[in-house]
Amino acid sequence: MKEEKTEKNGSQGVLYVILRVLTVITAAMIFFPIANPARVCDVISNKISLFTSAISYNSLLPSPYRIIKSGQMDEMVIVTAYIGALVALIGIILMAAGACCSLGNLRLQKLGLKFSIIGSIIDIAGCAVCYVAYLMVQQGPENFLDKIGPRFPTGVLVYGGIAAVVLIASIILMVIMPKPEKGMRFEMESKFKLFLMFLPFAFLAFLFCYLPLYGWRYAFFDYKSGGTLSMDNFVGMKWFTYLFTNKMVRSDVINVMKNTLGISGLNVITSWLPMVFAVFLCEMGSMKFRRFVQAFTTIPNFISWVLVYAVALSIFSTDGFINTFAIQAGLMTQDDAQSYLMGDHLTWIKMWGWGTWKGIGWSAIIYIAGISGIDQSLYEAATVDGAGRFQKIRHITLPGLLPTFFVLLLMAIAGILSNGLDQYLVFENADNHDHVNVLDLYVYNLLGEDQIPLSTVVGMFKSVISIVLLFMANGASKLLRGESII
């Protein structure tokens, strides 16, 4: 009896592993165009995934729009393909919910199996609808079939096959698993709860941070906007060597790196300012005044750089407030008026100043939270010992904030090549271009010039160098402080 139970538990474990692995694979595949079941003909773009097809009908429609209007293809083909993709996506979401529930107790596992069964059936139904769309394409006007190009959606077999396996595994598990006891509650271990709470953020990180790395393939092709990637325009490492061998490009990159490191270096050197600001803010006696200062210094973070530039222009331009006041006060003549904003004088300092003004209040929030987490009994003991305000700051507050400061410092060093784009784009002009052209702005300008492969190469080097800097800074921290963040 005991051996039979062990054997049954072993088979359940294997089936659950299969169910979870296939669900994860399916969930990841919805973001890649290679197996999109909604691509039932050549006029539907081969660059859209199942996820895009399901959430955006227009992603399917623009390419075949002219063909539909001319009567070469019925619009119901696109509508059917869209419905199929949407239904398949809903099924995959239910399957993912079932896989998450499988981490709980017996009652929660039973509920998860119901989700998996329903989700896999819906997924298969969605694939079937996409196949119907493919049959509708084949039944279109014969004289236009070559132009439309009916394409059997291989994603129907891929997604349908995986869903069928998940369905079979779920049914078997539903049969062999014992019934939960009456009154059993839905429960899950804390580690699995924490994992599922973390999962949405991991998904967003994958979606916005790791999935775009798929675009690195453009660095190996002679690609122009609107073109296609094929072995005909594959050039290997051409653009990597071009970055270092072309004198003009190499000169531009050296100048851009100088600006990037210069401005970012100022930010790193002054990264202690938010901490000091937070300390003095918390030392204010009046709570009302403290809240006012905190709100007043945090609001600029939510103002767009376009509006910041508009305000700066009204103050520091040739006919701005500063020059107007100086002329009216007799401090300068109209001929002496100059544009303090657009001039090339102290450009790095000005960019650092605007960035610090805009972000210091927002950056101080994490230090304010750190101060509130310091044990208040330490301050009480220091008061009994006769310590003054600045002594408490020096011996209690600052040491309590140093771990947070060093973590943020390491992150700042890792992101030293990422100055951002908005600020430098709006402040750039013909006079200060040579000193305000940072790496992100340079990549943006390359994209505007349709040099997509070269901009991709520069972006790749930026990512690699940032990772190297992070590990170097982390190693230095571990060597000097005995602590690290990795």
Tab-separated table of C-alpha atoms in Angstrom:
chain	number	residue	atom	x	y	z
A	1	MET	CA	0.000	0.000	0.000
A	2	LYS	CA	2.807	2.379	0.927
A	3	GLU	CA	4.724	1.509	-2.265
A	4	GLU	CA	1.564	2.101	-4.317
A	5	LYS	CA	1.105	5.526	-2.695
A	6	THR	CA	4.742	6.446	-3.328
A	7	GLU	CA	4.444	5.355	-6.958
A	8	LYS	CA	1.271	7.418	-7.351
A	9	ASN	CA	2.915	10.497	-5.831
A	10	GLY	CA	5.862	9.995	-8.178
A	11	SER	CA	3.628	9.867	-11.240
A	12	GLN	CA	1.779	12.958	-10.019
A	13	GLY	CA	5.079	14.814	-9.673
A	14	VAL	CA	6.135	13.904	-13.208
A	15	LEU	CA	2.782	14.996	-14.640
A	16	TYR	CA	2.906	18.260	-12.720
A	17	VAL	CA	6.419	18.949	-14.010
A	18	ILE	CA	5.206	18.349	-17.579
A	19	LEU	CA	2.173	20.574	-17.024
A	20	ARG	CA	4.205	23.439	-15.533
A	21	VAL	CA	7.027	23.294	-18.074
A	22	LEU	CA	4.640	23.261	-21.041
A	23	THR	CA	2.635	26.126	-19.551
A	24	VAL	CA	5.783	28.224	-19.091
A	25	ILE	CA	6.898	27.467	-22.665
A	26	THR	CA	3.466	28.428	-24.005
A	27	ALA	CA	3.386	31.643	-21.962
A	28	ALA	CA	6.824	32.632	-23.298
A	29	MET	CA	5.949	31.775	-26.911
A	30	ILE	CA	3.064	34.252	-27.068
A	31	PHE	CA	5.600	37.088	-27.363
A	32	PHE	CA	7.515	35.657	-30.330
A	33	PRO	CA	6.221	35.941	-33.923
A	34	ILE	CA	7.693	32.656	-35.079
A	35	ALA	CA	4.646	30.595	-34.008
A	36	ASN	CA	1.738	32.989	-34.391
A	37	PRO	CA	-1.401	30.942	-35.224
A	38	ALA	CA	-3.162	34.094	-36.466
A	39	ARG	CA	-0.812	34.483	-39.451
A	40	VAL	CA	-2.970	32.669	-41.984
A	41	CYS	CA	-1.683	34.469	-45.111
A	42	ASP	CA	1.384	36.359	-46.330
A	43	VAL	CA	-0.289	39.788	-46.218
A	44	ILE	CA	-0.443	39.511	-42.407
A	45	SER	CA	2.868	40.713	-40.991
A	46	ASN	CA	5.369	38.075	-39.920
A	47	LYS	CA	6.657	40.410	-37.192
A	48	ILE	CA	3.658	40.266	-34.846
A	49	SER	CA	3.228	37.717	-32.091
A	50	LEU	CA	0.151	35.965	-30.752
A	51	PHE	CA	0.006	38.475	-27.880
A	52	THR	CA	0.024	41.449	-30.269
A	53	SER	CA	-2.528	39.785	-32.558
A	54	ALA	CA	-4.878	39.154	-29.626
A	55	ILE	CA	-4.781	42.606	-28.008
A	56	SER	CA	-4.678	44.733	-31.168
A	57	TYR	CA	-6.958	44.106	-34.134
A	58	ASN	CA	-5.251	46.946	-36.031
A	59	SER	CA	-1.950	45.059	-35.907
A	60	LEU	CA	-3.524	42.499	-38.264
A	61	LEU	CA	-5.502	44.929	-40.400
A	62	PRO	CA	-3.145	47.648	-41.758
A	63	SER	CA	-1.194	45.388	-44.118
A	64	PRO	CA	-4.212	43.687	-45.802
A	65	TYR	CA	-6.399	46.827	-45.635
A	66	ARG	CA	-5.938	47.734	-49.302
A	67	ILE	CA	-6.513	44.136	-50.359
A	68	ILE	CA	-9.772	43.984	-48.377
A	69	LYS	CA	-11.009	47.258	-49.875
A	70	SER	CA	-10.294	46.024	-53.382
A	71	GLY	CA	-12.299	42.841	-52.749
A	72	GLN	CA	-9.358	40.478	-53.028
A	73	MET	CA	-9.971	39.115	-49.527
A	74	ASP	CA	-12.956	39.101	-47.178
A	75	GLU	CA	-12.479	41.109	-43.979
A	76	MET	CA	-14.042	38.224	-42.051
A	77	VAL	CA	-10.731	36.398	-42.522
A	78	ILE	CA	-8.983	39.021	-40.380
A	79	VAL	CA	-11.856	39.145	-37.897
A	80	THR	CA	-11.795	35.354	-37.524
A	81	ALA	CA	-8.017	35.271	-37.100
A	82	TYR	CA	-8.264	38.004	-34.450
A	83	ILE	CA	-11.003	36.135	-32.554
A	84	GLY	CA	-8.960	32.938	-32.699
A	85	ALA	CA	-5.863	34.684	-31.324
A	86	LEU	CA	-7.893	36.325	-28.532
A	87	VAL	CA	-9.539	33.034	-27.538
A	88	ALA	CA	-6.175	31.232	-27.579
A	89	LEU	CA	-4.639	33.933	-25.381
A	90	ILE	CA	-7.482	33.640	-22.856
A	91	GLY	CA	-6.940	29.883	-22.764
A	92	ILE	CA	-3.200	30.329	-22.147
A	93	ILE	CA	-3.908	32.761	-19.289
A	94	LEU	CA	-6.216	30.197	-17.673
A	95	MET	CA	-3.563	27.508	-18.109
A	96	ALA	CA	-1.031	29.800	-16.409
A	97	ALA	CA	-3.471	30.349	-13.536
A	98	GLY	CA	-3.832	26.581	-13.207
A	99	ALA	CA	-0.065	26.131	-13.071
A	100	CYS	CA	0.147	28.753	-10.306
A	101	CYS	CA	-2.578	27.009	-8.285
A	102	SER	CA	-0.664	23.739	-8.541
A	103	LEU	CA	1.788	25.133	-5.973
A	104	GLY	CA	-0.878	25.075	-3.245
A	105	ASN	CA	-2.489	22.382	-1.129
A	106	LEU	CA	-4.703	19.583	-2.441
A	107	ARG	CA	-7.847	21.695	-2.728
A	108	LEU	CA	-5.994	24.474	-4.538
A	109	GLN	CA	-4.374	21.918	-6.846
A	110	LYS	CA	-7.798	20.560	-7.743
A	111	LEU	CA	-8.960	24.076	-8.597
A	112	GLY	CA	-5.818	24.589	-10.665
A	113	LEU	CA	-6.486	21.444	-12.645
A	114	LYS	CA	-9.945	22.763	-13.504
A	115	PHE	CA	-8.334	25.970	-14.771
A	116	SER	CA	-5.833	23.950	-16.807
A	117	ILE	CA	-8.520	21.762	-18.354
A	118	ILE	CA	-10.769	24.697	-19.240
A	119	GLY	CA	-7.821	26.786	-20.447
A	120	SER	CA	-6.392	24.044	-22.668
A	121	ILE	CA	-9.824	23.421	-24.224
A	122	ILE	CA	-10.221	27.158	-24.904
A	123	ASP	CA	-6.686	27.305	-26.327
A	124	ILE	CA	-7.444	24.411	-28.691
A	125	ALA	CA	-10.699	26.148	-29.679
A	126	GLY	CA	-8.782	29.349	-30.456
A	127	CYS	CA	-6.338	27.428	-32.642
A	128	ALA	CA	-9.285	25.808	-34.409
A	129	VAL	CA	-10.764	29.242	-35.131
A	130	CYS	CA	-7.420	30.369	-36.593
A	131	TYR	CA	-7.444	27.259	-38.804
A	132	VAL	CA	-10.946	28.211	-39.977
A	133	ALA	CA	-9.530	31.617	-40.941
A	134	TYR	CA	-6.880	29.807	-42.989
A	135	LEU	CA	-9.598	27.774	-44.778
A	136	MET	CA	-11.473	31.019	-45.492
A	137	VAL	CA	-8.353	32.404	-47.168
A	138	GLN	CA	-8.113	29.335	-49.386
A	139	GLN	CA	-11.740	29.751	-50.411
A	140	GLY	CA	-11.153	33.308	-51.628
A	141	PRO	CA	-11.012	34.392	-55.299
A	142	GLU	CA	-8.650	32.030	-57.149
A	143	ASN	CA	-7.149	34.782	-59.284
A	144	PHE	CA	-5.929	36.558	-56.126
A	145	LEU	CA	-4.647	33.570	-54.154
A	146	ASP	CA	-1.063	34.033	-55.336
A	147	LYS	CA	-1.071	37.647	-54.199
A	148	ILE	CA	-2.688	36.901	-50.825
A	149	GLY	CA	-0.502	33.842	-50.241
A	150	PRO	CA	-2.436	31.438	-48.001
A	151	ARG	CA	-0.073	30.229	-45.278
A	152	PHE	CA	-0.795	27.275	-43.057
A	153	PRO	CA	-0.457	28.600	-39.469
A	154	THR	CA	2.102	26.278	-37.892
A	155	GLY	CA	1.292	27.899	-34.569
A	156	VAL	CA	-2.021	26.020	-34.670
A	157	LEU	CA	-0.136	22.734	-34.411
A	158	VAL	CA	2.345	24.064	-31.842
A	159	TYR	CA	-0.147	25.680	-29.461
A	160	GLY	CA	-2.804	23.052	-30.102
A	161	GLY	CA	-0.371	20.201	-29.493
A	162	ILE	CA	0.902	21.690	-26.238
A	163	ALA	CA	-2.659	22.388	-25.076
A	164	ALA	CA	-3.649	18.784	-25.885
A	165	VAL	CA	-0.789	17.412	-23.770
A	166	VAL	CA	-1.703	19.775	-20.911
A	167	LEU	CA	-5.333	18.672	-21.207
A	168	ILE	CA	-4.447	14.971	-21.037
A	169	ALA	CA	-2.044	15.478	-18.110
A	170	SER	CA	-4.641	17.553	-16.227
A	171	ILE	CA	-7.377	14.961	-16.726
A	172	ILE	CA	-5.094	12.150	-15.538
A	173	LEU	CA	-4.119	14.169	-12.467
A	174	MET	CA	-7.758	14.980	-11.764
A	175	VAL	CA	-8.564	11.259	-11.803
A	176	ILE	CA	-5.654	9.881	-9.758
A	177	MET	CA	-5.516	12.619	-7.120
A	178	PRO	CA	-7.551	11.994	-3.951
A	179	LYS	CA	-10.489	14.195	-3.069
A	180	PRO	CA	-9.753	16.996	-0.584
A	181	GLU	CA	-11.180	16.643	2.883
A	182	LYS	CA	-14.351	18.502	3.712
A	183	GLY	CA	-13.687	21.921	5.196
A	184	MET	CA	-10.158	22.116	3.749
A	185	ARG	CA	-9.215	25.711	2.968
A	186	PHE	CA	-7.263	27.002	0.011
A	187	GLU	CA	-3.694	27.278	1.315
A	188	MET	CA	-0.217	27.714	-0.080
A	189	GLU	CA	3.256	27.807	1.474
A	190	SER	CA	4.679	31.275	2.114
A	191	LYS	CA	7.583	30.757	-0.286
A	192	PHE	CA	5.167	30.022	-3.132
A	193	LYS	CA	2.994	33.013	-2.203
A	194	LEU	CA	6.048	35.259	-2.337
A	195	PHE	CA	7.056	33.712	-5.653
A	196	LEU	CA	3.631	34.386	-7.175
A	197	MET	CA	3.690	37.953	-5.824
A	198	PHE	CA	7.057	38.418	-7.502
A	199	LEU	CA	5.926	36.800	-10.753
A	200	PRO	CA	4.041	39.821	-12.240
A	201	PHE	CA	7.105	42.026	-11.745
A	202	ALA	CA	9.328	39.356	-13.272
A	203	PHE	CA	6.923	39.220	-16.204
A	204	LEU	CA	7.088	42.997	-16.662
A	205	ALA	CA	10.879	42.919	-16.386
A	206	PHE	CA	11.007	40.209	-19.054
A	207	LEU	CA	8.565	42.109	-21.255
A	208	PHE	CA	10.296	45.492	-21.118
A	209	CYS	CA	13.931	44.619	-20.298
A	210	TYR	CA	14.748	41.220	-21.786
A	211	LEU	CA	12.330	40.763	-24.678
A	212	PRO	CA	13.697	43.882	-26.480
A	213	LEU	CA	17.075	42.136	-26.604
A	214	TYR	CA	15.534	40.152	-29.452
A	215	GLY	CA	16.148	43.309	-31.493
A	216	TRP	CA	19.912	42.870	-31.189
A	217	ARG	CA	19.721	40.730	-34.305
A	218	TYR	CA	19.506	43.942	-36.367
A	219	ALA	CA	23.197	44.529	-35.607
A	220	PHE	CA	24.106	41.659	-37.948
A	221	PHE	CA	22.122	42.787	-41.000
A	222	ASP	CA	22.114	45.649	-43.500
A	223	TYR	CA	18.663	46.710	-42.428
A	224	LYS	CA	16.607	49.730	-43.457
A	225	SER	CA	13.206	50.753	-42.125
A	226	GLY	CA	10.443	48.725	-43.749
A	227	GLY	CA	12.816	46.044	-44.971
A	228	THR	CA	13.114	42.406	-43.983
A	229	LEU	CA	15.819	40.327	-42.331
A	230	SER	CA	17.171	37.488	-44.459
A	231	MET	CA	20.477	35.915	-45.369
A	232	ASP	CA	20.575	38.226	-48.390
A	233	ASN	CA	21.355	41.218	-46.147
A	234	PHE	CA	23.249	39.350	-43.430
A	235	VAL	CA	26.645	41.041	-42.901
A	236	GLY	CA	27.947	39.379	-39.744
A	237	MET	CA	30.290	41.630	-37.732
A	238	LYS	CA	30.443	44.420	-40.323
A	239	TRP	CA	28.846	47.087	-38.151
A	240	PHE	CA	30.972	46.146	-35.138
A	241	THR	CA	34.175	46.713	-37.091
A	242	TYR	CA	32.697	49.820	-38.742
A	243	LEU	CA	32.207	51.391	-35.317
A	244	PHE	CA	35.960	51.270	-34.644
A	245	THR	CA	37.447	51.617	-38.139
A	246	ASN	CA	35.457	54.589	-39.459
A	247	LYS	CA	37.269	57.748	-38.290
A	248	MET	CA	34.190	59.963	-38.251
A	249	VAL	CA	32.085	57.487	-36.296
A	250	ARG	CA	34.956	56.783	-33.913
A	251	SER	CA	35.416	60.508	-33.294
A	252	ASP	CA	31.692	60.951	-32.645
A	253	VAL	CA	31.628	58.036	-30.220
A	254	ILE	CA	34.661	59.359	-28.306
A	255	ASN	CA	33.016	62.785	-27.960
A	256	VAL	CA	29.710	61.200	-26.940
A	257	MET	CA	31.403	59.021	-24.322
A	258	LYS	CA	33.226	62.058	-22.945
A	259	ASN	CA	29.941	63.925	-22.525
A	260	THR	CA	28.187	60.896	-21.077
A	261	LEU	CA	30.890	60.128	-18.537
A	262	GLY	CA	31.324	63.809	-17.670
A	263	ILE	CA	27.667	64.461	-16.863
A	264	SER	CA	27.144	61.058	-15.233
A	265	GLY	CA	30.340	61.544	-13.244
A	266	LEU	CA	28.927	64.759	-11.777
A	267	ASN	CA	25.765	62.864	-10.839
A	268	VAL	CA	27.767	60.085	-9.166
A	269	ILE	CA	30.013	62.524	-7.292
A	270	THR	CA	26.982	64.409	-5.961
A	271	SER	CA	24.864	61.315	-5.314
A	272	TRP	CA	25.054	62.086	-1.572
A	273	LEU	CA	22.945	65.237	-1.961
A	274	PRO	CA	19.527	63.466	-1.688
A	275	MET	CA	20.692	61.747	1.497
A	276	VAL	CA	21.808	65.012	3.102
A	277	PHE	CA	18.612	66.712	1.930
A	278	ALA	CA	16.535	63.924	3.512
A	279	VAL	CA	18.453	64.183	6.790
A	280	PHE	CA	17.929	67.928	7.124
A	281	LEU	CA	14.319	67.584	5.998
A	282	CYS	CA	13.634	65.119	8.814
A	283	GLU	CA	15.319	67.484	11.295
A	284	MET	CA	12.782	70.231	10.626
A	285	GLY	CA	10.746	70.989	13.717
A	286	SER	CA	7.566	72.110	11.983
A	287	MET	CA	5.753	69.151	10.418
A	288	LYS	CA	3.652	71.422	8.207
A	289	PHE	CA	6.715	73.193	6.817
A	290	ARG	CA	8.455	69.850	6.344
A	291	ARG	CA	5.550	68.448	4.345
A	292	PHE	CA	5.434	71.610	2.262
A	293	VAL	CA	9.152	71.433	1.428
A	294	GLN	CA	8.926	67.717	0.632
A	295	ALA	CA	5.938	68.197	-1.675
A	296	PHE	CA	7.474	71.297	-3.281
A	297	THR	CA	10.738	69.463	-4.080
A	298	THR	CA	9.053	66.231	-5.209
A	299	ILE	CA	6.604	67.793	-7.693
A	300	PRO	CA	9.322	68.686	-10.286
A	301	ASN	CA	9.954	64.961	-10.818
A	302	PHE	CA	6.484	64.672	-12.372
A	303	ILE	CA	6.911	67.671	-14.690
A	304	SER	CA	7.940	66.756	-18.231
A	305	TRP	CA	11.258	68.028	-19.559
A	306	VAL	CA	9.389	69.914	-22.270
A	307	LEU	CA	7.675	72.058	-19.628
A	308	VAL	CA	10.934	72.436	-17.707
A	309	TYR	CA	12.596	73.714	-20.865
A	310	ALA	CA	9.724	76.133	-21.462
A	311	VAL	CA	10.200	77.596	-17.972
A	312	ALA	CA	13.982	77.705	-18.414
A	313	LEU	CA	13.557	79.472	-21.749
A	314	SER	CA	11.356	82.158	-20.204
A	315	ILE	CA	13.990	82.813	-17.529
A	316	PHE	CA	17.400	82.324	-19.155
A	317	SER	CA	16.887	83.101	-22.869
A	318	THR	CA	18.066	86.307	-24.525
A	319	ASP	CA	14.759	88.055	-23.824
A	320	GLY	CA	14.068	86.098	-20.639
A	321	PHE	CA	13.476	87.297	-17.107
A	322	ILE	CA	17.163	87.507	-16.095
A	323	ASN	CA	18.238	89.675	-19.035
A	324	THR	CA	15.080	91.795	-18.892
A	325	PHE	CA	15.594	92.541	-15.195
A	326	ALA	CA	19.295	93.307	-15.697
A	327	ILE	CA	18.542	95.709	-18.573
A	328	GLN	CA	15.803	97.503	-16.635
A	329	ALA	CA	18.095	97.755	-13.602
A	330	GLY	CA	20.835	99.243	-15.751
A	331	LEU	CA	23.227	96.380	-15.144
A	332	MET	CA	23.607	95.654	-18.862
A	333	THR	CA	22.569	97.042	-22.209
A	334	GLN	CA	20.375	95.388	-24.825
A	335	ASP	CA	23.469	94.563	-26.857
A	336	ASP	CA	25.060	92.767	-23.885
A	337	ALA	CA	22.085	90.441	-23.356
A	338	GLN	CA	22.940	86.791	-23.968
A	339	SER	CA	21.197	83.463	-23.852
A	340	TYR	CA	22.403	81.750	-20.695
A	341	LEU	CA	20.293	78.735	-21.569
A	342	MET	CA	21.369	78.007	-25.131
A	343	GLY	CA	25.004	78.999	-24.845
A	344	ASP	CA	27.768	76.405	-24.685
A	345	HIS	CA	29.296	77.797	-21.487
A	346	LEU	CA	29.376	75.248	-18.604
A	347	THR	CA	26.967	72.923	-20.426
A	348	TRP	CA	27.731	69.912	-18.228
A	349	ILE	CA	27.168	71.927	-15.041
A	350	LYS	CA	23.869	73.264	-16.371
A	351	MET	CA	22.613	69.806	-17.362
A	352	TRP	CA	23.627	68.454	-13.961
A	353	GLY	CA	21.923	71.379	-12.229
A	354	TRP	CA	18.612	70.904	-14.038
A	355	GLY	CA	18.662	67.161	-13.383
A	356	THR	CA	19.475	67.621	-9.692
A	357	TRP	CA	16.751	70.255	-9.231
A	358	LYS	CA	14.205	67.986	-10.870
A	359	GLY	CA	15.084	64.782	-9.045
A	360	ILE	CA	16.479	65.593	-5.606
A	361	GLY	CA	13.118	65.580	-3.824
A	362	TRP	CA	12.070	62.304	-5.425
A	363	SER	CA	15.446	60.664	-4.728
A	364	ALA	CA	15.248	61.701	-1.072
A	365	ILE	CA	12.099	59.640	-0.469
A	366	ILE	CA	14.002	56.369	-0.091
A	367	TYR	CA	16.323	57.974	2.480
A	368	ILE	CA	13.355	59.406	4.384
A	369	ALA	CA	11.953	55.878	4.538
A	370	GLY	CA	15.344	54.652	5.744
A	371	ILE	CA	15.439	57.258	8.510
A	372	SER	CA	11.977	56.234	9.708
A	373	GLY	CA	13.272	52.654	9.975
A	374	ILE	CA	16.130	53.520	12.344
A	375	ASP	CA	15.526	52.344	15.917
A	376	GLN	CA	14.298	55.365	17.911
A	377	SER	CA	15.796	53.977	21.115
A	378	LEU	CA	19.228	54.852	19.704
A	379	TYR	CA	18.261	58.529	19.610
A	380	GLU	CA	16.840	58.313	23.131
A	381	ALA	CA	20.047	56.754	24.432
A	382	ALA	CA	22.100	59.419	22.666
A	383	THR	CA	19.978	62.157	24.259
A	384	VAL	CA	20.574	60.652	27.718
A	385	ASP	CA	24.313	60.652	26.989
A	386	GLY	CA	24.111	64.359	26.153
A	387	ALA	CA	24.533	64.114	22.361
A	388	GLY	CA	23.435	67.141	20.339
A	389	ARG	CA	21.486	67.187	17.104
A	390	PHE	CA	24.510	67.086	14.797
A	391	GLN	CA	26.154	64.371	16.883
A	392	LYS	CA	23.020	62.216	16.480
A	393	ILE	CA	23.105	62.822	12.757
A	394	ARG	CA	26.775	61.909	12.545
A	395	HIS	CA	26.763	58.818	14.759
A	396	ILE	CA	23.233	57.405	14.227
A	397	THR	CA	21.411	58.746	11.176
A	398	LEU	CA	24.233	58.713	8.626
A	399	PRO	CA	25.555	55.239	9.584
A	400	GLY	CA	21.988	53.950	9.376
A	401	LEU	CA	21.626	55.337	5.848
A	402	LEU	CA	25.018	54.265	4.506
A	403	PRO	CA	23.913	50.736	3.401
A	404	THR	CA	21.097	52.293	1.346
A	405	PHE	CA	23.473	54.922	-0.033
A	406	PHE	CA	26.031	52.349	-1.172
A	407	VAL	CA	23.392	50.225	-2.897
A	408	LEU	CA	22.139	53.267	-4.814
A	409	LEU	CA	25.726	54.291	-5.540
A	410	LEU	CA	26.444	50.889	-7.081
A	411	MET	CA	23.327	51.180	-9.225
A	412	ALA	CA	24.354	54.694	-10.289
A	413	ILE	CA	27.800	53.437	-11.308
A	414	ALA	CA	26.215	50.593	-13.276
A	415	GLY	CA	23.951	53.088	-15.054
A	416	ILE	CA	26.665	55.661	-15.675
A	417	LEU	CA	26.162	55.345	-19.436
A	418	SER	CA	22.402	55.906	-19.165
A	419	ASN	CA	21.818	59.623	-18.880
A	420	GLY	CA	18.350	59.436	-20.363
A	421	LEU	CA	17.091	61.107	-23.504
A	422	ASP	CA	14.337	63.634	-22.761
A	423	GLN	CA	16.420	66.263	-20.994
A	424	TYR	CA	19.188	66.398	-23.590
A	425	LEU	CA	16.809	66.239	-26.521
A	426	VAL	CA	14.902	69.358	-25.452
A	427	PHE	CA	18.000	71.322	-24.339
A	428	GLU	CA	20.080	70.484	-27.424
A	429	ASN	CA	20.791	73.220	-29.984
A	430	ALA	CA	23.436	74.068	-32.554
A	431	ASP	CA	25.617	75.877	-29.991
A	432	ASN	CA	25.782	73.250	-27.263
A	433	HIS	CA	25.456	70.101	-29.395
A	434	ASP	CA	29.100	69.099	-28.958
A	435	HIS	CA	28.772	69.072	-25.159
A	436	VAL	CA	25.188	67.864	-24.698
A	437	ASN	CA	25.263	64.949	-27.146
A	438	VAL	CA	25.218	61.995	-24.722
A	439	LEU	CA	25.021	58.308	-25.612
A	440	ASP	CA	21.226	57.930	-25.492
A	441	LEU	CA	20.758	61.046	-27.627
A	442	TYR	CA	23.389	59.794	-30.073
A	443	VAL	CA	21.563	56.464	-30.491
A	444	TYR	CA	18.279	58.330	-30.968
A	445	ASN	CA	19.826	60.504	-33.699
A	446	LEU	CA	21.218	57.407	-35.424
A	447	LEU	CA	17.722	55.938	-35.504
A	448	GLY	CA	16.456	59.190	-37.005
A	449	GLU	CA	19.076	58.834	-39.739
A	450	ASP	CA	17.846	55.266	-40.403
A	451	GLN	CA	21.149	53.767	-39.225
A	452	ILE	CA	19.398	51.050	-37.244
A	453	PRO	CA	22.226	48.438	-37.322
A	454	LEU	CA	24.830	50.943	-36.088
A	455	SER	CA	22.541	52.255	-33.340
A	456	THR	CA	21.896	48.646	-32.255
A	457	VAL	CA	25.636	47.977	-32.023
A	458	VAL	CA	26.151	51.090	-29.874
A	459	GLY	CA	23.266	50.044	-27.640
A	460	MET	CA	24.741	46.547	-27.272
A	461	PHE	CA	28.110	47.914	-26.184
A	462	LYS	CA	26.337	50.208	-23.723
A	463	SER	CA	24.531	47.260	-22.117
A	464	VAL	CA	27.659	45.113	-21.922
A	465	ILE	CA	29.767	47.918	-20.427
A	466	SER	CA	27.040	48.699	-17.867
A	467	ILE	CA	26.985	45.062	-16.732
A	468	VAL	CA	30.792	45.028	-16.439
A	469	LEU	CA	30.730	48.254	-14.394
A	470	LEU	CA	28.066	46.804	-12.100
A	471	PHE	CA	30.147	43.703	-11.350
A	472	MET	CA	33.317	45.785	-10.895
A	473	ALA	CA	31.588	48.152	-8.469
A	474	ASN	CA	30.005	45.211	-6.666
A	475	GLY	CA	33.400	43.509	-6.370
A	476	ALA	CA	34.980	46.699	-5.023
A	477	SER	CA	32.166	47.033	-2.474
A	478	LYS	CA	32.610	43.447	-1.349
A	479	LEU	CA	36.380	43.932	-1.044
A	480	LEU	CA	36.239	47.248	0.837
A	481	ARG	CA	33.010	46.914	2.848
A	482	GLY	CA	32.472	43.180	2.957
A	483	GLU	CA	28.974	43.644	1.497
A	484	SER	CA	27.590	43.328	-2.028
A	485	ILE	CA	24.247	43.481	-3.823
A	486	ILE	CA	24.831	40.452	-6.073
